[in-house]
XYZ file of C-alpha atoms in Angstrom:
439
model
C 79.692 62.323 -26.493
C 80.193 58.583 -26.240
C 83.996 58.262 -26.443
C 85.123 61.853 -25.545
C 86.219 62.738 -29.076
C 85.612 66.513 -29.331
C 87.764 67.204 -32.389
C 84.735 67.964 -34.571
C 83.047 70.277 -32.037
C 83.542 73.986 -32.638
C 84.804 76.303 -29.908
C 81.480 78.166 -29.664
C 79.611 74.952 -28.838
C 82.168 73.886 -26.228
C 81.999 77.341 -24.636
C 78.176 77.273 -24.517
C 78.300 73.815 -22.942
C 80.676 75.166 -20.302
C 78.374 78.108 -19.549
C 75.345 75.803 -19.315
C 77.235 73.341 -17.025
C 76.972 70.625 -19.686
C 80.703 70.093 -20.258
C 80.466 66.688 -18.570
C 78.229 65.547 -21.445
C 81.061 65.880 -23.977
C 83.627 64.126 -21.776
C 83.671 60.624 -20.357
C 82.325 61.588 -16.955
C 80.791 59.773 -14.045
C 77.431 60.244 -15.782
C 78.580 58.150 -18.759
C 79.952 55.392 -16.564
C 76.865 55.481 -14.326
C 74.636 55.025 -17.403
C 76.711 52.051 -18.547
C 76.850 50.565 -15.036
C 73.121 51.043 -14.334
C 72.214 49.447 -17.661
C 74.467 46.514 -16.848
C 73.077 46.185 -13.300
C 69.473 46.253 -14.461
C 70.150 43.691 -17.194
C 72.036 41.442 -14.771
C 69.271 41.706 -12.164
C 66.725 40.788 -14.830
C 68.750 37.655 -15.601
C 69.813 36.836 -12.042
C 68.784 38.219 -8.660
C 72.140 37.490 -7.074
C 73.704 40.837 -6.013
C 77.283 39.593 -6.383
C 76.684 38.339 -9.914
C 74.965 41.540 -11.075
C 77.719 43.698 -9.559
C 80.409 41.580 -11.232
C 78.686 41.965 -14.608
C 78.545 45.750 -14.154
C 82.252 45.909 -13.264
C 83.226 43.821 -16.319
C 81.134 45.965 -18.688
C 82.465 49.205 -17.224
C 86.012 47.852 -17.568
C 85.280 47.112 -21.227
C 84.004 50.652 -21.741
C 87.162 52.052 -20.096
C 89.246 49.896 -22.450
C 87.388 51.316 -25.466
C 87.771 54.995 -24.543
C 91.270 54.578 -23.089
C 92.399 54.336 -19.445
C 93.178 58.040 -19.030
C 93.249 59.332 -15.419
C 89.940 61.171 -15.935
C 88.313 57.974 -17.244
C 89.529 55.878 -14.301
C 88.230 58.548 -11.923
C 84.884 58.608 -13.725
C 84.694 54.810 -13.656
C 85.140 54.654 -9.894
C 82.592 57.351 -9.166
C 80.204 56.114 -11.854
C 80.068 52.632 -10.371
C 79.381 54.112 -6.941
C 76.621 56.331 -8.314
C 75.039 53.454 -10.194
C 75.108 51.239 -7.121
C 73.509 54.004 -5.055
C 70.717 54.522 -7.571
C 69.990 50.826 -8.103
C 70.491 49.606 -4.507
C 69.459 52.772 -2.680
C 71.400 55.239 -0.580
C 72.601 54.819 2.955
C 75.619 53.857 5.034
C 76.556 51.056 2.655
C 76.818 53.499 -0.260
C 78.869 55.950 1.816
C 81.265 53.145 2.697
C 81.417 52.203 -0.978
C 82.340 55.713 -2.105
C 85.039 55.855 0.559
C 86.418 52.549 -0.722
C 86.230 53.774 -4.324
C 88.128 56.964 -3.479
C 90.857 54.995 -1.704
C 91.080 52.513 -4.576
C 91.335 55.190 -7.271
C 94.036 57.073 -5.350
C 96.017 53.859 -4.838
C 95.881 53.180 -8.598
C 96.509 56.793 -9.621
C 97.933 58.814 -6.683
C 98.215 61.951 -8.844
C 94.420 62.179 -8.944
C 94.394 63.262 -5.299
C 95.093 66.810 -6.485
C 92.938 66.617 -9.629
C 90.058 69.082 -9.673
C 88.066 66.647 -11.823
C 88.463 63.887 -9.255
C 87.419 66.220 -6.424
C 84.353 67.294 -8.412
C 83.388 63.663 -9.032
C 83.727 62.731 -5.371
C 81.684 65.740 -4.252
C 78.940 65.058 -6.799
C 78.747 61.349 -5.954
C 78.757 62.068 -2.217
C 75.975 64.649 -2.536
C 73.886 62.230 -4.600
C 74.310 59.433 -2.061
C 73.484 61.596 0.949
C 70.777 63.874 -0.444
C 69.131 62.436 -3.557
C 66.689 60.076 -1.826
C 65.664 62.509 0.977
C 65.300 65.346 -1.525
C 63.177 63.187 -3.813
C 60.965 62.268 -0.841
C 60.636 65.927 0.155
C 59.831 67.054 -3.410
C 57.174 64.338 -3.766
C 54.976 66.485 -1.509
C 54.618 69.005 -4.366
C 55.133 66.989 -7.581
C 54.900 63.474 -9.034
C 57.653 61.066 -8.011
C 59.249 60.845 -11.473
C 59.493 64.652 -11.661
C 60.884 64.803 -8.128
C 63.605 62.282 -8.966
C 64.409 64.094 -12.216
C 64.881 67.368 -10.341
C 66.638 65.988 -7.266
C 69.604 64.432 -9.092
C 70.978 67.588 -10.817
C 70.171 69.774 -7.793
C 72.131 67.489 -5.454
C 75.036 67.236 -7.877
C 75.192 71.027 -8.300
C 75.102 71.572 -4.531
C 77.996 69.166 -4.127
C 80.274 70.693 -6.752
C 79.373 74.397 -6.374
C 82.077 75.324 -3.810
C 84.723 73.452 -5.801
C 83.751 75.103 -9.077
C 84.256 78.522 -7.513
C 87.917 77.696 -6.912
C 88.432 77.493 -10.697
C 86.625 80.790 -11.375
C 83.402 79.208 -12.582
C 80.336 81.378 -12.018
C 76.888 80.043 -11.046
C 74.371 79.705 -13.855
C 70.647 80.241 -13.366
C 69.866 77.711 -16.084
C 72.400 74.966 -15.310
C 69.911 72.772 -13.428
C 67.066 73.133 -15.989
C 69.599 72.558 -18.787
C 70.818 69.341 -17.158
C 67.251 68.185 -16.513
C 66.243 68.489 -20.175
C 69.587 67.566 -21.782
C 71.060 64.712 -19.741
C 68.192 62.243 -20.439
C 69.273 62.360 -24.085
C 72.745 61.171 -23.070
C 71.515 57.673 -22.140
C 70.524 56.671 -25.689
C 73.731 58.248 -27.030
C 76.023 56.277 -24.701
C 74.240 52.915 -24.991
C 73.502 53.376 -28.683
C 77.067 54.532 -29.301
C 78.430 51.385 -27.683
C 76.096 49.328 -29.875
C 77.431 51.155 -32.932
C 81.034 50.490 -31.875
C 80.296 46.811 -31.258
C 78.450 46.287 -34.546
C 81.102 48.243 -36.440
C 83.791 46.031 -34.940
C 81.855 42.898 -35.876
C 81.426 44.229 -39.411
C 85.201 44.649 -39.720
C 85.933 41.224 -38.220
C 83.290 39.191 -40.066
C 82.682 41.236 -43.201
C 78.929 40.768 -42.773
C 77.097 43.743 -44.225
C 74.223 43.457 -41.761
C 76.453 44.737 -38.939
C 77.476 47.730 -41.039
C 73.845 48.545 -41.887
C 72.911 48.278 -38.224
C 75.735 50.625 -37.165
C 74.761 53.173 -39.840
C 71.079 53.066 -38.890
C 71.650 53.454 -35.167
C 74.196 56.194 -35.791
C 71.688 58.115 -37.900
C 69.084 57.854 -35.139
C 71.526 59.029 -32.490
C 72.107 62.347 -34.254
C 68.740 63.572 -32.973
C 69.407 63.291 -29.219
C 72.877 64.733 -29.885
C 71.333 67.707 -31.694
C 68.947 68.164 -28.787
C 71.872 68.557 -26.370
C 73.481 71.070 -28.753
C 70.271 73.129 -28.914
C 69.864 73.101 -25.123
C 73.487 74.242 -24.693
C 73.086 77.174 -27.084
C 69.751 78.266 -25.619
C 70.863 77.996 -21.974
C 74.052 79.975 -22.684
C 72.131 82.740 -24.489
C 69.400 83.253 -21.876
C 69.613 86.139 -19.378
C 71.195 84.976 -16.143
C 73.497 82.469 -17.822
C 76.276 83.915 -15.650
C 75.281 85.082 -12.170
C 77.385 87.186 -9.794
C 78.888 85.463 -6.786
C 81.356 86.505 -4.106
C 84.985 85.964 -5.049
C 87.803 84.240 -3.217
C 87.586 82.280 -0.009
C 84.454 84.176 1.071
C 82.580 82.914 -1.982
C 83.719 79.321 -1.421
C 82.680 79.432 2.260
C 79.273 80.934 1.431
C 78.712 78.272 -1.234
C 79.602 75.530 1.246
C 77.273 77.044 3.878
C 74.507 77.214 1.279
C 74.940 73.539 0.363
C 75.134 72.344 3.954
C 72.096 74.411 4.969
C 70.006 73.034 2.119
C 71.190 69.529 2.996
C 70.188 69.958 6.645
C 66.811 71.353 5.579
C 66.251 68.346 3.315
C 67.445 65.715 5.791
C 65.401 67.259 8.595
C 62.415 68.383 6.533
C 59.970 66.566 8.838
C 61.168 68.647 11.803
C 59.708 72.107 11.378
C 62.170 74.005 13.562
C 65.266 72.488 11.942
C 63.820 73.051 8.496
C 63.083 76.728 9.106
C 66.441 77.497 10.717
C 68.353 75.743 7.925
C 66.240 77.472 5.282
C 66.949 80.871 6.857
C 70.696 80.152 6.846
C 70.506 79.087 3.195
C 68.664 82.271 2.223
C 71.214 84.426 4.064
C 74.147 82.619 2.411
C 72.515 83.001 -1.008
C 71.833 86.709 -0.469
C 75.382 87.339 0.783
C 76.983 85.380 -2.046
C 75.075 87.210 -4.760
C 75.170 90.600 -3.027
C 78.876 90.926 -2.211
C 79.967 91.445 -5.854
C 77.893 94.628 -5.951
C 79.602 96.120 -2.896
C 82.439 98.217 -4.245
C 85.301 98.576 -1.814
C 87.961 101.174 -2.656
C 91.020 99.686 -4.309
C 93.313 102.576 -3.464
C 94.397 105.576 -5.471
C 95.411 104.387 -8.925
C 95.048 105.604 -12.496
C 97.023 103.127 -14.586
C 97.865 99.544 -13.609
C 99.978 96.939 -15.404
C 98.706 93.449 -14.626
C 101.195 90.636 -14.148
C 99.898 88.128 -16.696
C 103.211 86.497 -17.582
C 104.151 86.589 -21.263
C 102.086 89.279 -22.993
C 100.436 92.408 -21.688
C 97.319 93.678 -19.946
C 97.034 97.339 -18.967
C 94.108 98.866 -17.060
C 93.313 102.593 -17.155
C 90.875 103.880 -14.539
C 88.285 106.098 -16.255
C 85.979 106.697 -13.297
C 84.887 104.902 -10.143
C 82.870 102.309 -12.065
C 84.492 102.109 -15.497
C 87.975 101.146 -16.713
C 89.758 100.724 -20.035
C 91.484 97.360 -20.552
C 94.242 97.388 -23.177
C 94.981 93.781 -24.140
C 94.129 90.845 -21.908
C 97.261 88.720 -21.691
C 97.319 84.929 -22.082
C 96.230 83.908 -18.589
C 92.575 84.293 -17.635
C 93.191 83.449 -13.966
C 95.995 86.002 -13.501
C 93.985 88.733 -15.223
C 90.912 87.913 -13.108
C 93.011 88.222 -9.947
C 94.357 91.591 -11.103
C 90.913 92.947 -11.994
C 89.586 91.752 -8.643
C 92.351 93.548 -6.719
C 91.656 96.728 -8.700
C 87.885 96.337 -8.093
C 87.178 96.613 -11.815
C 83.556 95.887 -12.723
C 82.907 97.550 -16.087
C 85.488 97.652 -18.865
C 85.888 98.937 -22.375
C 88.434 96.767 -24.160
C 91.091 97.456 -26.780
C 92.798 94.435 -28.330
C 95.907 95.467 -30.237
C 96.098 92.164 -32.136
C 94.965 88.589 -31.717
C 98.036 86.720 -30.634
C 97.205 84.561 -27.609
C 99.398 86.595 -25.260
C 97.319 89.707 -25.980
C 93.740 88.415 -25.995
C 93.421 84.833 -24.646
C 92.688 85.988 -21.065
C 89.757 88.204 -22.086
C 87.200 85.934 -20.442
C 88.345 87.346 -17.086
C 86.631 90.623 -18.026
C 83.290 88.799 -18.330
C 83.348 86.702 -15.133
C 83.186 87.450 -11.426
C 80.420 90.026 -11.838
C 82.406 91.979 -14.459
C 80.972 93.180 -17.768
C 82.401 94.450 -21.046
C 80.816 97.610 -22.472
C 82.597 97.863 -25.845
C 85.472 96.286 -27.787
C 87.869 97.871 -30.264
C 90.863 96.619 -32.184
C 93.357 97.960 -34.684
C 92.042 98.196 -38.219
C 94.400 95.525 -39.657
C 93.207 93.056 -37.019
C 89.518 93.245 -37.974
C 90.104 90.595 -40.633
C 91.406 88.127 -38.064
C 89.055 85.096 -37.728
C 89.361 85.302 -33.934
C 87.320 88.500 -33.966
C 84.146 86.381 -34.030
C 85.332 84.517 -30.915
C 85.708 87.811 -29.030
C 82.295 88.989 -30.240
C 80.667 85.798 -28.992
C 82.450 86.048 -25.640
C 81.643 89.718 -24.940
C 78.323 90.061 -26.764
C 79.599 93.191 -28.538
C 80.677 93.818 -32.106
C 84.422 94.431 -32.381
C 84.915 97.909 -33.823
C 87.943 99.137 -35.729
C 89.972 102.137 -34.618
C 90.592 104.814 -37.240
C 92.403 108.129 -37.600
C 91.297 110.869 -35.277
C 89.010 108.755 -33.105
C 88.843 110.291 -29.641
C 87.140 109.160 -26.441
C 86.734 110.620 -22.994
C 85.415 109.556 -19.605
C 85.750 111.724 -16.538
C 89.188 113.329 -16.591
C 90.649 110.739 -18.945
C 90.827 111.266 -22.700
C 92.349 108.949 -25.259
C 92.647 109.199 -29.031
C 94.126 107.685 -32.167
C 96.527 110.442 -33.222
C 98.192 109.028 -36.353
C 97.455 106.806 -39.284
C 98.576 103.264 -38.649
C 96.662 101.236 -41.249
C 99.941 100.469 -43.036
C 101.633 99.090 -39.918
C 101.969 95.477 -38.900
C 99.501 94.457 -36.206
C 102.130 94.080 -33.461
C 103.281 97.686 -34.005
C 99.885 99.290 -33.473
C 99.513 99.328 -29.683
C 101.755 102.329 -29.078
C 99.680 104.351 -31.564
C 96.287 103.387 -30.156
C 96.559 105.153 -26.804
């Protein structure tokens, strides 16, 4: 969490963090750099009240942190946006901060032009911009109903989520009912981890250079203490991902992106003009309408034409969809590409699927997540009997929430006019030979 080393994190934890919108905690994000920069600014202001001196100290410390974790494009992007966010929080929002973020964006693109098309960079800019424009007015508005510290704690993740929501939809990320509460209770634990982690790195380096045992003892003690806030973030991720509503339906395609943007702008107008009753009510009404449309459109089933069997273009691998009735389809393998399969299922208007995975090579199952996003659900999962021993079965069970069942001789299923069965014994066959016998 301090230096973006995720090699020891298991896939289930990383997936739960993604669902709970806490992925930024395990990467060097703008949040990490903002924590480092704010700590440096506050320390510098405590020593000297000269703005130029305190800003210079923050830049030097952030540069040192970037050197430690490595100057990858994502780290440089996070550094630029983190410094802007820290400045906005410490100095206040306003035109000066907007000019600063514009300068930071231009500077980062000059240094790394390829970041202009990076989704991570776009997300950082949107989050930082939303924080600068909305965080202070939203905090002021929320102070009418709650204490100031609670208002500030709530305003920051809400503003950030409003800023990145339309962009996230372009990468097939669904809204999460618990993402804001999860960030509120988890992100405060990141501060001690980042600052304490840097202290551990520094003391460990001094121990190596000087050989003094006291530095080693200090690093070990602080490291032991830091396991508790880290465990807290892990617990929050698991709980938020397991709660009902962890994945909410939202309109797909350009309509969903536009509705998300309208929702964010309407809430922003309501917040910025909250003292003017008419503006507030009109903006609130627009926000409610955009929210209702965004969450309601996935439940409107438009006919996808007359089809019974469809072969999805997923590149290398296979994904076949059999239409069982108007609401239910059978998905045979899921291909390697989640995005391509999601596009295919969207065109076919598939909402509920039963899934058969012939075997667990990536080109037959890696795109399965597409069957669980975009308002789609998985009703049951089967696989060939030899494949039940594959360790990736547990990954599929976690993803779909259903136990993977084995297919055996004589098993037969029917739905509407469609009937499928397992007509011959195939337990002696190699896994890649089983698909033609399953259906």
